[in-house]
Coordinates of C-alpha atoms and ligand atoms in Angstrom, one line a residue:
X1 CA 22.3 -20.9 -8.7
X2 CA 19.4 -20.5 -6.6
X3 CA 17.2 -23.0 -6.0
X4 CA 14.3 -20.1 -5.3
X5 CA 13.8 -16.5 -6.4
X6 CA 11.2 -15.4 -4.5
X7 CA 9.7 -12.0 -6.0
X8 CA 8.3 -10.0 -3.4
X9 CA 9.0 -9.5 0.4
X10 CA 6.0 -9.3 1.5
X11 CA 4.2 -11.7 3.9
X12 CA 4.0 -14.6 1.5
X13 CA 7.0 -14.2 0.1
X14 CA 8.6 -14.3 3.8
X15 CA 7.0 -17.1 5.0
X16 CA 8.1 -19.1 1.9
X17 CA 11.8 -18.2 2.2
X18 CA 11.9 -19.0 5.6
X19 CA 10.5 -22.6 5.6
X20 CA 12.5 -23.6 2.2
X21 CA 15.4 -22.1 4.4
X22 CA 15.2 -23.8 6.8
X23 CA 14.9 -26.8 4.9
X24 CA 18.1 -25.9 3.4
X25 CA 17.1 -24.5 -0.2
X26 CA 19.1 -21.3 -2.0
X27 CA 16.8 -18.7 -1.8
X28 CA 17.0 -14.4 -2.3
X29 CA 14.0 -12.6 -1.7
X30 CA 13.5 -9.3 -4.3
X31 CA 11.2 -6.8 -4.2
X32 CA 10.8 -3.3 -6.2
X33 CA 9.7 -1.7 -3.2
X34 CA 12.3 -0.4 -0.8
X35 CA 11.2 -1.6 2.0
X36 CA 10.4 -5.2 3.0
X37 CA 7.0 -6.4 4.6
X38 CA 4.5 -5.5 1.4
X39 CA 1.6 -4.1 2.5
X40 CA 2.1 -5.1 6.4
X41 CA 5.1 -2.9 6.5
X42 CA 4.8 0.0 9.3
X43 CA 7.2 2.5 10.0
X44 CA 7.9 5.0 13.9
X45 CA 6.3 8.2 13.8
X46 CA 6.3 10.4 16.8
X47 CA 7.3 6.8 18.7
X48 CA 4.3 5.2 17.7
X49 CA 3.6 2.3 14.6
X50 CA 2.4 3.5 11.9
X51 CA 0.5 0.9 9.5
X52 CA 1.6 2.6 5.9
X53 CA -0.4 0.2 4.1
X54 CA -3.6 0.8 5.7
X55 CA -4.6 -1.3 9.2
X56 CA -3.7 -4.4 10.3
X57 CA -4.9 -6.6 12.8
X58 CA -3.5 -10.3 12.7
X59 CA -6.5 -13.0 13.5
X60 CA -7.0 -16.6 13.4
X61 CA -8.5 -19.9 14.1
X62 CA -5.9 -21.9 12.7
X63 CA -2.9 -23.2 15.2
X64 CA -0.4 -23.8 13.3
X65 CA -0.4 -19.9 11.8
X66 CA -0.7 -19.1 15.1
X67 CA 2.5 -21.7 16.2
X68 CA 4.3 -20.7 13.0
X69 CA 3.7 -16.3 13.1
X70 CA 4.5 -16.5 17.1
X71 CA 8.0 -18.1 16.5
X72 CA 9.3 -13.9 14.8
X73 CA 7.1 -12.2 17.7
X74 CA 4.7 -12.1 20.6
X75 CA 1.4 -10.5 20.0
X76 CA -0.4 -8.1 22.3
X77 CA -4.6 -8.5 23.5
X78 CA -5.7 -5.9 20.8
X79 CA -8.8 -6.9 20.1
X80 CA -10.5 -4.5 17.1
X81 CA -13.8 -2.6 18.0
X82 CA -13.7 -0.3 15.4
X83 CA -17.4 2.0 15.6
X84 CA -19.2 3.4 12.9
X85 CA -19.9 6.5 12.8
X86 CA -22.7 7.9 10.5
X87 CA -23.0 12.0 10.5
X88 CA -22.2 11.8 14.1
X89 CA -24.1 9.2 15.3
X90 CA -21.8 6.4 16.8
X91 CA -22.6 2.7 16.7
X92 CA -20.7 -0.1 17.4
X93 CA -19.3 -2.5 15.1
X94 CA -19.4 -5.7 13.9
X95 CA -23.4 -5.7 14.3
X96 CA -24.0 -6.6 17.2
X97 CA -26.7 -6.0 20.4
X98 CA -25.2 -2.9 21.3
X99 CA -25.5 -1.8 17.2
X100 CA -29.0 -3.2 17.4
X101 CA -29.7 -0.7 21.2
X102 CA -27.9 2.2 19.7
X103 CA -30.5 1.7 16.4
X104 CA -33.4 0.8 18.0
X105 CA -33.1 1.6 21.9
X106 CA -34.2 -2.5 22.5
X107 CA -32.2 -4.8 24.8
X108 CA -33.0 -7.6 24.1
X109 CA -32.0 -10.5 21.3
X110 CA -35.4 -12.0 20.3
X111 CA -36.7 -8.8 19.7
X112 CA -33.5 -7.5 18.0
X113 CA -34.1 -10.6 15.5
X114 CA -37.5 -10.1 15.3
X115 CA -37.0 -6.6 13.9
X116 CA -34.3 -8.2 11.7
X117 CA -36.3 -10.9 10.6
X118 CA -39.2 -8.4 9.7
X119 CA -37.1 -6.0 7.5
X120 CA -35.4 -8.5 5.6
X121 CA -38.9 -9.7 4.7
X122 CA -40.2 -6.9 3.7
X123 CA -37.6 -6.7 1.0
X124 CA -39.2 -10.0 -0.5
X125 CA -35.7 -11.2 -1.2
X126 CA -34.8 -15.2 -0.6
X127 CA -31.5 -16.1 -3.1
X128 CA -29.6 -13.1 -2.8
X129 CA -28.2 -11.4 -6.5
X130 CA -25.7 -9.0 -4.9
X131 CA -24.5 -7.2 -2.2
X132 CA -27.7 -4.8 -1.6
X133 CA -29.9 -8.1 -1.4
X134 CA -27.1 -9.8 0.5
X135 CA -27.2 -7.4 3.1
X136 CA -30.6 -6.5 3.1
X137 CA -31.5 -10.5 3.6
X138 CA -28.9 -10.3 6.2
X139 CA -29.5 -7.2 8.7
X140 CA -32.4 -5.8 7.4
X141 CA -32.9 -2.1 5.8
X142 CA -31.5 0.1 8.7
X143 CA -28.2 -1.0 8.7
X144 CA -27.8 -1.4 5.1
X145 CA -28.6 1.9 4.5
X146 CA -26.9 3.5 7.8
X147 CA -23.7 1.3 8.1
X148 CA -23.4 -0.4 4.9
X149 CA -24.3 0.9 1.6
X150 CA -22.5 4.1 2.1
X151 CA -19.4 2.3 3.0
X152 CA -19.3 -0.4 0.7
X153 CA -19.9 2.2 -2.3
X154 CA -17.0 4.4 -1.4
X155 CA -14.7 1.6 -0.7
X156 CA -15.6 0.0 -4.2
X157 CA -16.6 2.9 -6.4
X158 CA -20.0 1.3 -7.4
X159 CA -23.2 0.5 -6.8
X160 CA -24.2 -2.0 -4.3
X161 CA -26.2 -3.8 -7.0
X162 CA -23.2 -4.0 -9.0
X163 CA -21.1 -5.9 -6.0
X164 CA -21.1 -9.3 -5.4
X165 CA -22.7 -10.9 -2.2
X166 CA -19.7 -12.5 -0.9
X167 CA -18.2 -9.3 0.6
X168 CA -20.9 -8.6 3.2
X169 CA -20.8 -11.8 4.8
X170 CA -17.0 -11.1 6.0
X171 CA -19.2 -9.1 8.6
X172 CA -20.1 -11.1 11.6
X173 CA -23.7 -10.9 12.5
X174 CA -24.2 -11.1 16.7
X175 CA -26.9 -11.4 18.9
X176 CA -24.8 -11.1 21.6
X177 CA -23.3 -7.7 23.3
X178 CA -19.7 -8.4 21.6
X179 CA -17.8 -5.7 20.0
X180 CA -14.9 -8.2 18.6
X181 CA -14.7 -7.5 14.6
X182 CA -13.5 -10.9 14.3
X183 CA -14.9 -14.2 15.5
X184 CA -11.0 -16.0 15.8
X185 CA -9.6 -17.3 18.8
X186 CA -6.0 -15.8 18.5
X187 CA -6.0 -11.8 17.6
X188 CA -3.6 -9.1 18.7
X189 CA -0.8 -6.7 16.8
X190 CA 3.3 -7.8 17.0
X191 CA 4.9 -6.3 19.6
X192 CA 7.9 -6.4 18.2
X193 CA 5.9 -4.2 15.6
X194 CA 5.3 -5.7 12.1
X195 CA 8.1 -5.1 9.9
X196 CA 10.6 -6.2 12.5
X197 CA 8.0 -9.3 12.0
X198 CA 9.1 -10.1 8.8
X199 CA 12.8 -9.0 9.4
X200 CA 12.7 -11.8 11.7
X201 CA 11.2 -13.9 9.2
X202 CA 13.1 -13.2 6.4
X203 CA 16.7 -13.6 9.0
X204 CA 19.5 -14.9 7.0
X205 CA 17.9 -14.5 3.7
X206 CA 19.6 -12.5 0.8
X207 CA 17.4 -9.4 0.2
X208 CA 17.7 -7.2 -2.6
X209 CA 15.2 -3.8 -2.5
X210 CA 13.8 -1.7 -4.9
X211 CA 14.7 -4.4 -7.7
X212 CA 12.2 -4.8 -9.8
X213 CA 11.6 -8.6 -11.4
X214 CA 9.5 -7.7 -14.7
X215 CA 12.0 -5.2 -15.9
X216 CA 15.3 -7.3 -15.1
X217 CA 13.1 -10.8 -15.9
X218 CA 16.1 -12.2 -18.3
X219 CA 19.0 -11.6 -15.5
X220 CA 17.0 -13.2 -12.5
X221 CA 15.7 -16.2 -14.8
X222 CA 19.6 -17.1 -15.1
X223 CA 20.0 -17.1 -11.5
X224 CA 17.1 -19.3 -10.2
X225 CA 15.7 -22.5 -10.8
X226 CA 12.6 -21.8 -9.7
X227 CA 10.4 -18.3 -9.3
X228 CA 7.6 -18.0 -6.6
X229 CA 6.0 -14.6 -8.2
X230 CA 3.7 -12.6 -5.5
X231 CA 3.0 -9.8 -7.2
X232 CA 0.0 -9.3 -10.0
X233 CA -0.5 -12.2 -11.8
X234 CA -1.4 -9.9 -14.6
X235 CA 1.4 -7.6 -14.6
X236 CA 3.8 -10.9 -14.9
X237 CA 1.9 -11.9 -18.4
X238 CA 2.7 -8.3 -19.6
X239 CA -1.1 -7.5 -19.3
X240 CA -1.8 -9.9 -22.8
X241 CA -5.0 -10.7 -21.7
X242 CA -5.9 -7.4 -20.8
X243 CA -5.6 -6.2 -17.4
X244 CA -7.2 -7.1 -13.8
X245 CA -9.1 -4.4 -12.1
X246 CA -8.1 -3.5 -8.4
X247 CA -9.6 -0.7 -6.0
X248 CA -6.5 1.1 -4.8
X249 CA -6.4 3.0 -1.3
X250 CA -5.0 6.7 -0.5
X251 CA -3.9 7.0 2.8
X252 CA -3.5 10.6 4.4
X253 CA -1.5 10.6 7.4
X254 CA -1.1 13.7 10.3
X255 CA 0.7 14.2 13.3
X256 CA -1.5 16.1 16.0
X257 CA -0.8 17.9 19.2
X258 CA -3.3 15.7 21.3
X259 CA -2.5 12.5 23.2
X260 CA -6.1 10.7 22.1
X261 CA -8.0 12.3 18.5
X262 CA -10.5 9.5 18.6
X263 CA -10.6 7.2 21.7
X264 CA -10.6 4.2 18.9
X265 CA -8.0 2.7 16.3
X266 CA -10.6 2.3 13.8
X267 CA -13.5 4.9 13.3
X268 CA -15.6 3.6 10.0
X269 CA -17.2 6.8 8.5
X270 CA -20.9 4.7 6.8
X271 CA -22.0 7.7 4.7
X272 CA -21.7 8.8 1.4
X273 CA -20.9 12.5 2.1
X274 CA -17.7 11.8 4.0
X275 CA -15.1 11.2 1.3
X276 CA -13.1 9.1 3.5
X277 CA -14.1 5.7 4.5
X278 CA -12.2 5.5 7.9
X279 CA -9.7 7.3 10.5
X280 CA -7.3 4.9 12.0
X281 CA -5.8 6.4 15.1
X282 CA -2.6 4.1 15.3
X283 CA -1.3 4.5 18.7
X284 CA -4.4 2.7 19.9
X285 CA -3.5 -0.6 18.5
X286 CA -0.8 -0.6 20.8
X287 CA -2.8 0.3 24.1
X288 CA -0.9 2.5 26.9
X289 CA 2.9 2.1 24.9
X290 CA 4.0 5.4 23.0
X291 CA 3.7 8.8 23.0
X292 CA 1.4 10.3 25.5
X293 CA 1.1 14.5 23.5
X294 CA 1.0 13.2 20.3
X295 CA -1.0 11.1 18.1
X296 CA -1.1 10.1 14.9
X297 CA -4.1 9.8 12.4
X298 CA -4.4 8.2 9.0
X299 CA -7.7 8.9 6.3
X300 CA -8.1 6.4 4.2
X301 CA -9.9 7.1 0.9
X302 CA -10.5 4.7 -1.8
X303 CA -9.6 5.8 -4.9
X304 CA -9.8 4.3 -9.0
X305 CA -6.7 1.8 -9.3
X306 CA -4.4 2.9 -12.7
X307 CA -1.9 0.5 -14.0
X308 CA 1.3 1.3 -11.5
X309 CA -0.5 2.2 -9.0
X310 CA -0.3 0.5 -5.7
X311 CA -3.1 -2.6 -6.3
X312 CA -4.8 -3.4 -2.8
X313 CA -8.3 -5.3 -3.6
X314 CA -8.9 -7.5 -6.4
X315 CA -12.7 -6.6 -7.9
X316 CA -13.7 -9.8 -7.9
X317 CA -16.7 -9.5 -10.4
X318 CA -17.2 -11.7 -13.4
X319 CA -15.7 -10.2 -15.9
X320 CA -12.3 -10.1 -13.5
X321 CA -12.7 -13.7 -12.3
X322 CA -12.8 -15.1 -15.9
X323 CA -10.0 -13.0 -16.6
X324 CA -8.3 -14.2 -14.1
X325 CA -8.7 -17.7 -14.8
X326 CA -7.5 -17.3 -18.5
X327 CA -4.0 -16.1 -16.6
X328 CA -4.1 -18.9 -14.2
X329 CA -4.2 -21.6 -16.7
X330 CA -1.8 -19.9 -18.9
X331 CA 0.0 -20.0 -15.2
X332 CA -0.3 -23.8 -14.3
X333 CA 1.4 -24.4 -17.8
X334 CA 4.7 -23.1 -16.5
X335 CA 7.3 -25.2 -14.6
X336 CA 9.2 -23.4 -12.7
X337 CA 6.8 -20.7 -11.7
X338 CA 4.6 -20.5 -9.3
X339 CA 2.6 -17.5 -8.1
X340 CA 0.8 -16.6 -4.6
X341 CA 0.0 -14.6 -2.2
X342 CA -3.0 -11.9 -3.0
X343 CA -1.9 -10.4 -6.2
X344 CA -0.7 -13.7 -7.8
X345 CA -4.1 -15.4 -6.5
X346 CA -6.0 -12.3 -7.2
X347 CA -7.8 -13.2 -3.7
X348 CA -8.6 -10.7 -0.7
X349 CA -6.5 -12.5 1.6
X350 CA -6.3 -11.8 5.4
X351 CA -2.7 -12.3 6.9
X352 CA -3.2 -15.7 8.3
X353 CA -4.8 -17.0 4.5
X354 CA -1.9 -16.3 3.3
X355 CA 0.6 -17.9 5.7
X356 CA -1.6 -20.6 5.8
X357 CA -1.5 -20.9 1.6
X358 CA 1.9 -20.8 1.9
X359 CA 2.6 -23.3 4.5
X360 CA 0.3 -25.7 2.5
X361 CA 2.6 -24.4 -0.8
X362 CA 5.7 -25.5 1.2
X363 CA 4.5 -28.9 2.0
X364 CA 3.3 -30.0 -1.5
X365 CA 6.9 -28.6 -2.3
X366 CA 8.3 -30.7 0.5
X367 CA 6.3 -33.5 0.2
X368 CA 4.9 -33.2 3.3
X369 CA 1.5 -34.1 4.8
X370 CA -0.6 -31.1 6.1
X371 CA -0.7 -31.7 9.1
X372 CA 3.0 -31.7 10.1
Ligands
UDP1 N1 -18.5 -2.8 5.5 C1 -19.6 -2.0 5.7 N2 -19.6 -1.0 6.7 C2 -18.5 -1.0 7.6 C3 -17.5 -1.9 7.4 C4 -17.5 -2.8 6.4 O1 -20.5 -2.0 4.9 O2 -18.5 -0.1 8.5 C5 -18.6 -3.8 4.4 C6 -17.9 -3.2 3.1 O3 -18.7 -3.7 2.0 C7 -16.6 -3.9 3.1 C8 -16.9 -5.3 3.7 O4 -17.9 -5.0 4.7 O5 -16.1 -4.0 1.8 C9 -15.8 -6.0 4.4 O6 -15.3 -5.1 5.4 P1 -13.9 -5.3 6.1 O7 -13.8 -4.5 7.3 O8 -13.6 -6.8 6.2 O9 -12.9 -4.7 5.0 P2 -11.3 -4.5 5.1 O10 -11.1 -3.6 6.3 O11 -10.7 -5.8 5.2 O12 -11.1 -3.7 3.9

């Protein structure tokens, strides 16, 4: 009897097994996948990592992620710069004083915010409605309309009125000449790559693949005392509340006969007439390791999410959140299951969010007080 199934071998599902591991519970880890990892999983091509799930760069201000993530690997300095480029104009990303030069040809931060502060009057807006106003409030017209709207409408397949504000501020806003994407003190990719990451993680842990949990639920409910479910919260409840709506990704990935495609990992492309909302060149995540002739280049395009297709962000509009909570209290009335992670939250959750949710999980589990 185990004391823990854990259903899905992604990050969260990792972290959890290895704690209550180490703490001496039964646990197997299953996952309908064939690979381990979820959506960090990355794969050698040409010698170099390959994120299959689209980019990622690990970041946080929390120590004990950092304490708890650096006992499976060291990280390298990546720091991600990614630019934006809109038909062919470059500008540097997060918006910053070299976005606000490259726009405006000015050097200076007073009268970057002045120009700012002037545009986002103009649009009269005080208590931002959604994501246009949020932005607009926020950088001014510009940039919404050069780096943002564009973007943000191909990534979520509707209108920036239609968004809510929340996903704009995610975007640091500098008026200093810093090209960091993210404002944490601890950033960098595995070296010992990700999915040997979670391998490490998940050492010692019975791991079954390409097993999946809703079709065999009566065999594995005889097995465990307890489920911790990370995959879609709806998917679990048999969709009887009707189902959550997700923007799913389509990655296109190509080996080319250069050493350096784009000079950058991440190359955001802001307008609407590029189908694709970003190149990812991988090999420069790892900077100066690899193969020197080849590269390799992943497009990334956004695409409608169908039931059984691969769910990547949770549209978290109204109609979805109330959804969502009708599953979760249906969720709390369970005993022996709990669900996390991003699908079984239904939260975008960056990589340290969800180690961090799951090492608070653990705890409660444990008894523990956070901040052992
Ligand atoms: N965004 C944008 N222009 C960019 C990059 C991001 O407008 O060049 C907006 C877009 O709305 C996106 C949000 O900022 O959904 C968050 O971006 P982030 O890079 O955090 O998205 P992720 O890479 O995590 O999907």
């Amino acid at each position: 009897m185990l004391d823990y199934l854990i259903v899905g071998a992604g990050l969260a599902g990792a972290v959890f097994a290895r704690v209550m591991s180490d703490e001496g519970y039964k646990c197997m880890v299953i996952d309908k996948r064939n690979h381990i990892a979820g959506n960090v999983y990355s794969t050698e091509i040409e010698g170099i990592e390959v994120h299959q799930y689209g980019p990622h760069i690990f970041h946080t201000d929390h120590e004990r992620v950092w304490k708890f993530i650096n006992r499976f690997t060291d990280f390298n300095h990546f720091i991600y710069s990614p630019l934006a480029n809109y038909h062919g104009e470059i500008y540097n990303l997060p918006f910053n004083m070299n976005t606000f030069y490259q726009l405006w040809g000015i050097v200076n931060p007073e009268e970057a915010k002045m120009i700012i502060d002037r545009q986002a009057e103009a649009s009269g807006i005080t208590v931002p409605d959604n994501l246009e106003e949020q932005a607009l409030k926020l950088v001014g017209r510009d940039i919404y309309e050069k780096l943002i709207k564009g973007y943000t409408e191909k990534q979520w397949g509707r209108d920036c009125r239609e968004l809510p504000p929340f996903i704009i501020k995610r975007l640091p806003v500098r008026f200093t000449y810093d090209n960091n994407y993210f404002n944490h003190p601890y950033q960098g990719i595995p070296k010992a790559g990700y999915t040997s990451m979670v391998e490490r993680m998940l050492s010692g842990v019975e791991i079954r693949l390409s097993e999946d949990y809703i079709k065999n639920r009566k065999k594995y409910e005889k097995i465990a005392k307890n489920i911790i479910f990370t995959g879609s919260i709806d998917a679990y409840y048999e969709y009887c509340y009707g189902a959550l709506e997700y923007r799913s990704l389509r990655f296109e990935t190509e080996i080319l006969d250069t050493g350096n495609y784009q000079g950058v990992a991440g190359m955001n492309f802001t307008s609407l007439d590029t189908p694709y909302t970003r190149i990812v060149e991988h090999k420069h995540f790892r900077f100066g390791e690899g193969n020197k002739d080849r590269t390799v280049i992943t497009r990334e395009y956004p695409v409608a999410w169908q039931q059984g297709s691969e769910a990547y962000y949770p549209v978290n509009n109204e109609r979805n959140n109330r959804l969502y909570e009708k599953y979760k209290r249906r969720a709390e009335q369970e005993k022996n299951v709990l669900f996390a992670g991003r699908l079984g939250r239904y939260q975008y959750l960056d990589m340290d969010k969800v180690i961090k949710s799951m090492l608070q999980l653990t705890d409660e589990l444990l008894g523990k007080s956070e901040d052992n």
